[in-house]
Each structure stands twice: as C-alpha cells, then as structure tokens.
Amino acid sequence: MIYKIQTTKPQQFIEITDKVAEELKNSNVRDGIAVIFVPHTTAGVTINEYADPDVVRDIISVLDKTFPVHGEYRHLEGNSHAHIKASLMGSSCTVIIQDGKLCLGTWQGIYFCEFDGPRKRKFYVKIIAG
Ligand code: ZN
C-alpha cells in the first residue's frame, strides 16, 4: 500500500511503525517480511530508537554538522546535503514478521526521514508472506 505523508520541517524523522503494523494486521500474514520503500531522492527510511526522541534529534544534528545545508556542493538545485543524507539512511527497510508481529527490538521504531521539507511525500509498505 502507498501512504501519503506531509512533512512539516526542513529536516525531521516521522515514526511510521504504527502504519506498518496496521498494514501487517490487515494482511493477516503470520510469517514473512515487511518492506518499507521511500521513492524519493531527498528523503529516506531508517530504524532506530523511539523511546527517547533525543536519539533521532541527535542523528539529524550530527548529519547536519557533517553535511551542512550550505556546504560546498556542485549540484545546482542546492539540496545536495539532503541527497547525501537520504542515501546514508537508505530508501528501504525490511523487517521480519513472526507470529503475526514485526520482529522489531524493544526500542526500535521505523522512521520516515525528511531532509528537504516540508513537502508532500509518500512511502510504500509491502507485506510478503513466506
Ligand atoms: Zn537535488
């Protein structure tokens, strides 16, 4: 299924674990994999801690220090930093499904990663039995 999302900040992580879990529930799949795919070049997806929101704030902060918005880049659109960050996070994540549940660790959440917002975005969730 395709999900539409409106990001509200230039750079932000939005937790989408609930959407993936809901998609899994609706699928009735007990064992398999969930694939989350982001079809953008300046946004990505990653899995990391959700319990302490400072973790994702720190990730954004360190990425921004390492790849500043106004760095020395050649890409004329002026958003090279966002392309680089998106590639580092990646455009897809896979989570194993066992007994009808996502096999995420206790503190893991799935995050849509915006690096060139705010924008209208989308991501795909595919539940595959196997
Ligand atoms: Zn660009």
Coordinates of N, CA, C and O and ligand atoms in Angstrom, one line a residue:
M1 N 0.8 -1.2 0.0 CA 0.0 0.0 0.0 C 0.9 1.2 0.0 O 2.0 1.2 0.5
I2 N 0.3 2.3 -0.6 CA 1.1 3.6 -0.6 C 0.5 4.5 0.4 O -0.7 4.6 0.6
Y3 N 1.4 5.1 1.2 CA 0.9 6.1 2.2 C 1.4 7.5 1.8 O 2.6 7.6 1.4
K4 N 0.6 8.4 2.0 CA 0.9 9.8 1.8 C 1.2 10.5 3.1 O 0.6 10.2 4.1
I5 N 2.2 11.3 3.1 CA 2.7 12.0 4.4 C 3.0 13.4 4.0 O 3.6 13.7 3.0
Q6 N 2.7 14.3 4.9 CA 3.0 15.7 4.8 C 4.1 16.0 5.9 O 3.7 16.0 7.1
T7 N 5.3 16.3 5.4 CA 6.3 16.7 6.4 C 6.1 18.2 6.7 O 5.6 18.9 5.9
T8 N 6.6 18.6 7.9 CA 6.3 19.9 8.4 C 7.6 20.8 8.6 O 7.5 21.9 8.9
K9 N 8.7 20.1 8.5 CA 10.0 20.8 8.8 C 11.0 20.5 7.7 O 10.9 19.5 7.0
P10 N 12.0 21.3 7.6 CA 13.1 21.1 6.6 C 13.7 19.7 6.8 O 14.0 19.0 5.8
Q11 N 14.0 19.3 8.1 CA 14.5 18.0 8.3 C 13.8 17.5 9.6 O 13.8 18.1 10.6
Q12 N 13.3 16.3 9.4 CA 12.6 15.6 10.6 C 12.5 14.2 10.3 O 12.4 13.7 9.2
F13 N 12.4 13.4 11.4 CA 12.1 12.0 11.4 C 10.7 11.8 11.9 O 10.3 12.3 12.9
I14 N 9.8 11.1 11.1 CA 8.5 10.8 11.5 C 8.3 9.3 11.7 O 8.6 8.5 10.8
E15 N 7.9 8.9 12.9 CA 7.7 7.5 13.1 C 6.5 6.9 12.4 O 5.4 7.4 12.4
I16 N 6.8 5.8 11.6 CA 5.7 5.2 10.8 C 5.5 3.7 11.2 O 4.9 3.0 10.5
T17 N 6.0 3.4 12.4 CA 5.9 2.0 12.8 C 4.4 1.5 12.9 O 4.1 0.4 12.5
D18 N 3.5 2.4 13.4 CA 2.1 2.1 13.5 C 1.5 1.8 12.2 O 0.6 0.9 12.1
K19 N 1.9 2.5 11.2 CA 1.3 2.3 9.8 C 1.7 0.9 9.3 O 0.9 0.2 8.7
V20 N 3.0 0.6 9.5 CA 3.5 -0.7 9.1 C 2.8 -1.9 9.8 O 2.3 -2.9 9.3
A21 N 2.6 -1.7 11.2 CA 2.0 -2.7 12.0 C 0.5 -2.8 11.6 O 0.0 -3.9 11.6
E22 N -0.1 -1.7 11.2 CA -1.5 -1.8 10.8 C -1.7 -2.5 9.5 O -2.6 -3.3 9.3
E23 N -0.7 -2.2 8.6 CA -0.7 -2.9 7.3 C -0.6 -4.4 7.5 O -1.2 -5.2 6.8
L24 N 0.3 -4.8 8.4 CA 0.6 -6.2 8.7 C -0.7 -6.8 9.2 O -1.1 -7.9 8.8
K25 N -1.4 -6.1 10.2 CA -2.6 -6.6 10.8 C -3.7 -6.9 9.7 O -4.3 -8.0 9.7
N26 N -3.8 -5.9 8.8 CA -4.8 -6.1 7.7 C -4.5 -7.2 6.7 O -5.4 -7.7 6.0
S27 N -3.2 -7.6 6.7 CA -2.8 -8.6 5.7 C -3.1 -10.0 6.1 O -3.1 -10.9 5.3
N28 N -3.2 -10.2 7.5 CA -3.4 -11.5 8.1 C -2.2 -12.4 7.8 O -2.3 -13.6 8.0
V29 N -1.0 -11.8 7.4 CA 0.2 -12.6 7.3 C 0.8 -13.0 8.6 O 0.9 -12.1 9.5
R30 N 1.2 -14.2 8.8 CA 1.7 -14.7 10.1 C 3.2 -14.7 10.1 O 3.9 -14.4 11.1
D31 N 3.8 -15.1 8.9 CA 5.2 -15.2 8.8 C 5.6 -14.6 7.4 O 5.0 -15.0 6.4
G32 N 6.7 -13.8 7.4 CA 7.2 -13.2 6.1 C 8.0 -12.0 6.4 O 8.8 -12.0 7.4
I33 N 7.9 -11.1 5.5 CA 8.7 -9.8 5.7 C 7.9 -8.6 5.3 O 6.9 -8.7 4.5
A34 N 8.2 -7.5 5.9 CA 7.6 -6.2 5.6 C 8.7 -5.4 4.9 O 9.8 -5.3 5.5
V35 N 8.4 -4.9 3.8 CA 9.3 -4.0 3.1 C 8.7 -2.6 3.1 O 7.6 -2.4 2.7
I36 N 9.5 -1.6 3.5 CA 9.1 -0.2 3.5 C 10.0 0.5 2.5 O 11.3 0.4 2.6
F37 N 9.4 1.2 1.6 CA 10.2 1.8 0.5 C 9.8 3.2 0.3 O 8.6 3.6 0.3
V38 N 10.8 4.1 0.2 CA 10.6 5.5 0.1 C 11.1 5.9 -1.3 O 12.3 5.8 -1.7
P39 N 10.2 6.4 -2.2 CA 10.5 6.7 -3.6 C 11.0 8.1 -3.8 O 10.4 8.9 -4.7
H40 N 11.9 8.6 -3.0 CA 12.4 10.0 -3.1 C 13.9 10.0 -3.0 O 14.5 9.1 -2.5
T41 N 14.5 11.1 -3.5 CA 16.0 11.2 -3.5 C 16.5 12.1 -2.4 O 17.7 12.2 -2.2
T42 N 15.5 12.8 -1.7 CA 16.0 13.6 -0.6 C 15.2 13.2 0.7 O 15.1 14.1 1.6
A43 N 14.7 12.0 0.7 CA 14.1 11.5 2.0 C 14.4 10.0 2.0 O 14.8 9.4 1.0
G44 N 14.4 9.5 3.2 CA 14.8 8.0 3.3 C 14.0 7.4 4.4 O 13.0 7.9 4.9
V45 N 14.4 6.2 4.8 CA 13.8 5.5 5.9 C 14.9 4.8 6.7 O 15.9 4.3 6.1
T46 N 14.7 4.7 8.0 CA 15.6 4.0 8.9 C 14.9 3.5 10.1 O 13.8 3.8 10.4
I47 N 15.6 2.6 10.8 CA 15.1 2.0 12.0 C 16.1 2.5 13.2 O 17.3 2.3 13.0
N48 N 15.5 3.1 14.2 CA 16.3 3.4 15.3 C 15.4 3.6 16.6 O 14.2 3.4 16.5
E49 N 16.0 4.1 17.6 CA 15.3 4.2 18.9 C 14.1 5.2 18.9 O 14.3 6.3 18.4
Y50 N 13.0 4.7 19.4 CA 11.8 5.6 19.5 C 11.6 6.1 21.0 O 10.9 7.1 21.2
A51 N 12.1 5.4 21.9 CA 11.8 5.7 23.3 C 12.3 7.1 23.7 O 11.6 7.8 24.4
D52 N 13.5 7.4 23.3 CA 14.0 8.7 23.6 C 14.1 9.5 22.4 O 14.9 9.3 21.5
P53 N 13.2 10.6 22.2 CA 13.2 11.3 21.0 C 14.5 12.1 20.7 O 14.8 12.5 19.6
D54 N 15.3 12.2 21.7 CA 16.6 12.9 21.5 C 17.5 12.1 20.6 O 18.5 12.6 20.0
V55 N 17.3 10.8 20.5 CA 18.2 10.0 19.7 C 18.0 10.4 18.2 O 19.0 10.7 17.6
V56 N 16.8 10.5 17.7 CA 16.7 11.0 16.3 C 17.1 12.4 16.2 O 17.6 12.8 15.1
R57 N 16.8 13.2 17.2 CA 17.3 14.6 17.1 C 18.8 14.7 17.0 O 19.4 15.4 16.2
D58 N 19.5 13.8 17.7 CA 21.0 13.7 17.7 C 21.4 13.2 16.3 O 22.4 13.8 15.7
I59 N 20.7 12.3 15.7 CA 21.1 11.8 14.4 C 21.0 12.9 13.3 O 21.9 13.2 12.6
I60 N 19.9 13.7 13.4 CA 19.7 14.8 12.5 C 20.8 15.8 12.7 O 21.4 16.3 11.7
S61 N 21.0 16.1 14.0 CA 22.0 17.1 14.3 C 23.4 16.8 13.8 O 24.1 17.6 13.2
V62 N 23.8 15.5 14.0 CA 25.1 15.1 13.6 C 25.2 15.0 12.0 O 26.2 15.4 11.4
L63 N 24.2 14.5 11.4 CA 24.2 14.5 9.9 C 24.3 15.9 9.4 O 25.0 16.2 8.4
D64 N 23.6 16.9 10.1 CA 23.7 18.3 9.6 C 25.0 18.9 9.8 O 25.5 19.7 9.0
K65 N 25.7 18.5 10.9 CA 27.1 19.1 11.1 C 28.0 18.5 10.1 O 28.9 19.1 9.6
T66 N 27.8 17.2 9.8 CA 28.7 16.5 8.8 C 28.4 16.9 7.4 O 29.4 17.1 6.6
F67 N 27.2 17.1 7.1 CA 26.8 17.5 5.7 C 25.9 18.8 5.8 O 24.7 18.7 5.7
P68 N 26.5 19.9 6.0 CA 25.8 21.2 6.2 C 24.9 21.6 5.0 O 25.3 21.3 3.9
V69 N 23.8 22.2 5.3 CA 22.9 22.7 4.2 C 23.6 23.5 3.2 O 23.4 23.4 2.0
H70 N 24.4 24.4 3.7 CA 25.2 25.3 2.8 C 26.6 24.9 2.7 O 27.5 25.7 3.0
G71 N 26.9 23.7 2.3 CA 28.2 23.3 2.1 C 28.7 23.6 0.7 O 28.0 24.2 -0.1
E72 N 29.9 23.1 0.4 CA 30.4 23.3 -1.0 C 30.1 22.1 -1.9 O 30.7 21.1 -1.9
Y73 N 28.9 22.3 -2.5 CA 28.4 21.2 -3.4 C 28.3 21.7 -4.8 O 28.2 22.9 -5.1
R74 N 28.3 20.8 -5.8 CA 28.2 21.2 -7.2 C 26.7 21.2 -7.7 O 26.4 21.9 -8.6
H75 N 25.9 20.3 -7.1 CA 24.5 20.2 -7.5 C 23.8 21.5 -7.4 O 23.6 22.1 -6.4
L76 N 23.3 22.0 -8.6 CA 22.8 23.4 -8.6 C 21.4 23.6 -7.9 O 21.1 24.7 -7.6
E77 N 20.7 22.5 -7.7 CA 19.4 22.6 -7.0 C 19.6 23.1 -5.6 O 18.6 23.6 -5.0
G78 N 20.8 23.0 -5.0 CA 21.1 23.5 -3.7 C 20.6 22.6 -2.6 O 20.6 23.0 -1.4
N79 N 20.4 21.3 -2.9 CA 19.9 20.4 -1.8 C 20.8 19.1 -1.7 O 20.3 18.1 -1.4
S80 N 22.1 19.3 -2.1 CA 22.9 18.1 -2.1 C 23.0 17.5 -0.7 O 23.1 16.3 -0.6
H81 N 23.0 18.3 0.3 CA 23.1 17.8 1.7 C 22.0 16.8 1.9 O 22.2 15.7 2.5
A82 N 20.8 17.1 1.3 CA 19.6 16.2 1.5 C 19.8 14.9 0.7 O 19.4 13.8 1.2
H83 N 20.3 15.0 -0.5 CA 20.6 13.8 -1.3 C 21.5 12.9 -0.5 O 21.3 11.6 -0.5
I84 N 22.6 13.4 0.0 CA 23.6 12.6 0.7 C 23.0 12.0 2.0 O 23.2 10.8 2.2
K85 N 22.2 12.7 2.8 CA 21.6 12.2 4.0 C 20.6 11.1 3.6 O 20.5 10.1 4.3
A86 N 19.9 11.3 2.5 CA 18.9 10.3 2.1 C 19.6 9.0 1.7 O 19.1 7.9 2.1
S87 N 20.7 9.1 1.0 CA 21.5 7.9 0.6 C 22.0 7.2 1.9 O 22.0 6.0 1.9
L88 N 22.5 8.0 2.8 CA 23.0 7.3 4.0 C 21.9 6.6 4.8 O 22.2 5.5 5.3
M89 N 20.8 7.1 4.9 CA 19.7 6.5 5.6 C 19.2 5.3 4.8 O 18.8 4.3 5.3
G90 N 19.1 5.4 3.5 CA 18.7 4.4 2.6 C 17.2 4.6 2.2 O 16.5 5.4 2.8
S91 N 16.8 4.0 1.1 CA 15.5 4.1 0.6 C 14.5 3.0 1.0 O 13.3 3.0 0.6
S92 N 15.0 2.0 1.6 CA 14.1 0.9 2.1 C 14.6 0.2 3.4 O 15.8 0.3 3.7
C93 N 13.7 -0.4 4.0 CA 14.0 -1.2 5.2 C 13.2 -2.5 5.1 O 12.1 -2.5 4.6
T94 N 13.7 -3.5 5.7 CA 13.0 -4.8 5.7 C 12.9 -5.3 7.2 O 13.9 -5.2 7.9
V95 N 11.7 -5.7 7.6 CA 11.5 -6.2 8.9 C 10.9 -7.6 8.8 O 9.9 -7.8 8.1
I96 N 11.5 -8.5 9.6 CA 11.0 -9.9 9.6 C 9.6 -9.9 10.4 O 9.5 -9.2 11.4
I97 N 8.7 -10.7 9.9 CA 7.4 -10.9 10.5 C 7.4 -12.4 11.1 O 7.7 -13.3 10.3
Q98 N 7.1 -12.5 12.4 CA 7.0 -13.8 13.0 C 5.7 -13.8 13.9 O 5.5 -12.9 14.7
D99 N 4.9 -14.9 13.7 CA 3.7 -15.0 14.5 C 2.8 -13.7 14.4 O 2.3 -13.3 15.4
G100 N 2.8 -13.2 13.2 CA 1.9 -12.0 13.0 C 2.4 -10.7 13.6 O 1.7 -9.7 13.6
K101 N 3.7 -10.7 14.0 CA 4.2 -9.5 14.6 C 5.5 -9.1 13.9 O 6.3 -9.9 13.5
L102 N 5.8 -7.7 13.9 CA 7.1 -7.2 13.4 C 8.1 -7.6 14.4 O 8.0 -7.4 15.6
C103 N 9.3 -8.1 14.0 CA 10.3 -8.5 14.9 C 11.3 -7.4 15.2 O 12.5 -7.5 15.1
L104 N 10.7 -6.3 15.6 CA 11.5 -5.1 16.0 C 12.0 -5.3 17.4 O 11.3 -5.9 18.2
G105 N 13.1 -4.8 17.7 CA 13.7 -4.8 19.0 C 12.8 -3.9 19.9 O 12.1 -3.1 19.4
T106 N 13.0 -4.1 21.2 CA 12.2 -3.3 22.2 C 12.2 -1.8 21.9 O 11.1 -1.2 22.1
W107 N 13.3 -1.3 21.6 CA 13.4 0.2 21.4 C 13.4 0.6 20.0 O 13.6 1.8 19.7
Q108 N 13.2 -0.3 19.1 CA 13.2 0.1 17.7 C 11.9 0.6 17.1 O 10.9 0.1 17.4
G109 N 12.0 1.7 16.3 CA 10.9 2.3 15.6 C 11.3 2.5 14.2 O 12.5 2.6 13.9
I110 N 10.4 2.5 13.3 CA 10.7 2.8 11.8 C 10.4 4.3 11.6 O 9.3 4.8 11.9
Y111 N 11.4 4.9 11.0 CA 11.2 6.4 10.7 C 11.3 6.7 9.3 O 12.2 6.3 8.6
F112 N 10.4 7.6 8.9 CA 10.5 8.3 7.6 C 11.4 9.5 7.8 O 11.2 10.2 8.8
C113 N 12.4 9.6 7.0 CA 13.4 10.7 7.2 C 13.3 11.7 6.2 O 13.7 11.5 5.0
E114 N 12.9 12.9 6.6 CA 12.8 14.1 5.7 C 14.1 14.9 5.8 O 14.5 15.2 6.9
F115 N 14.6 15.2 4.6 CA 15.8 16.1 4.6 C 15.7 17.3 3.7 O 16.6 18.1 3.7
D116 N 14.6 17.5 3.1 CA 14.4 18.6 2.2 C 12.9 19.1 2.2 O 12.3 19.3 1.2
G117 N 12.4 19.2 3.4 CA 11.0 19.5 3.6 C 10.8 21.0 3.8 O 11.7 21.8 3.7
P118 N 9.6 21.4 4.2 CA 8.4 20.5 4.2 C 7.9 20.2 2.8 O 7.9 21.0 1.9
R119 N 7.4 19.0 2.6 CA 6.9 18.5 1.3 C 5.8 17.5 1.5 O 5.7 16.8 2.5
K120 N 5.1 17.2 0.4 CA 4.2 16.1 0.4 C 5.1 14.9 0.0 O 5.8 15.0 -1.1
R121 N 5.0 13.8 0.7 CA 5.8 12.7 0.5 C 5.0 11.4 0.4 O 3.8 11.4 0.8
K122 N 5.6 10.3 0.1 CA 4.9 9.1 0.1 C 5.9 7.9 0.5 O 7.1 8.1 0.3
F123 N 5.4 6.8 0.9 CA 6.2 5.6 1.1 C 5.3 4.4 0.9 O 4.1 4.5 1.0
Y124 N 5.9 3.3 0.5 CA 5.2 2.1 0.3 C 5.5 1.1 1.4 O 6.6 1.1 1.9
V125 N 4.5 0.3 1.7 CA 4.6 -0.8 2.6 C 4.1 -2.0 1.9 O 3.0 -2.1 1.4
K126 N 5.0 -3.1 1.8 CA 4.6 -4.3 1.2 C 4.8 -5.4 2.2 O 5.9 -5.6 2.7
I127 N 3.7 -6.2 2.4 CA 3.8 -7.3 3.3 C 3.9 -8.6 2.5 O 3.0 -8.8 1.6
I128 N 4.9 -9.4 2.7 CA 5.1 -10.6 1.8 C 5.2 -11.8 2.7 O 6.0 -11.9 3.6
A129 N 4.3 -12.7 2.4 CA 4.2 -14.0 3.2 C 5.3 -14.9 2.8 O 5.7 -14.9 1.6
G130 N 5.9 -15.7 3.7 CA 6.9 -16.6 3.3 C 7.6 -17.3 4.5 O 7.5 -16.9 5.6
Ligands
ZN1 ZN 18.5 17.9 -5.8

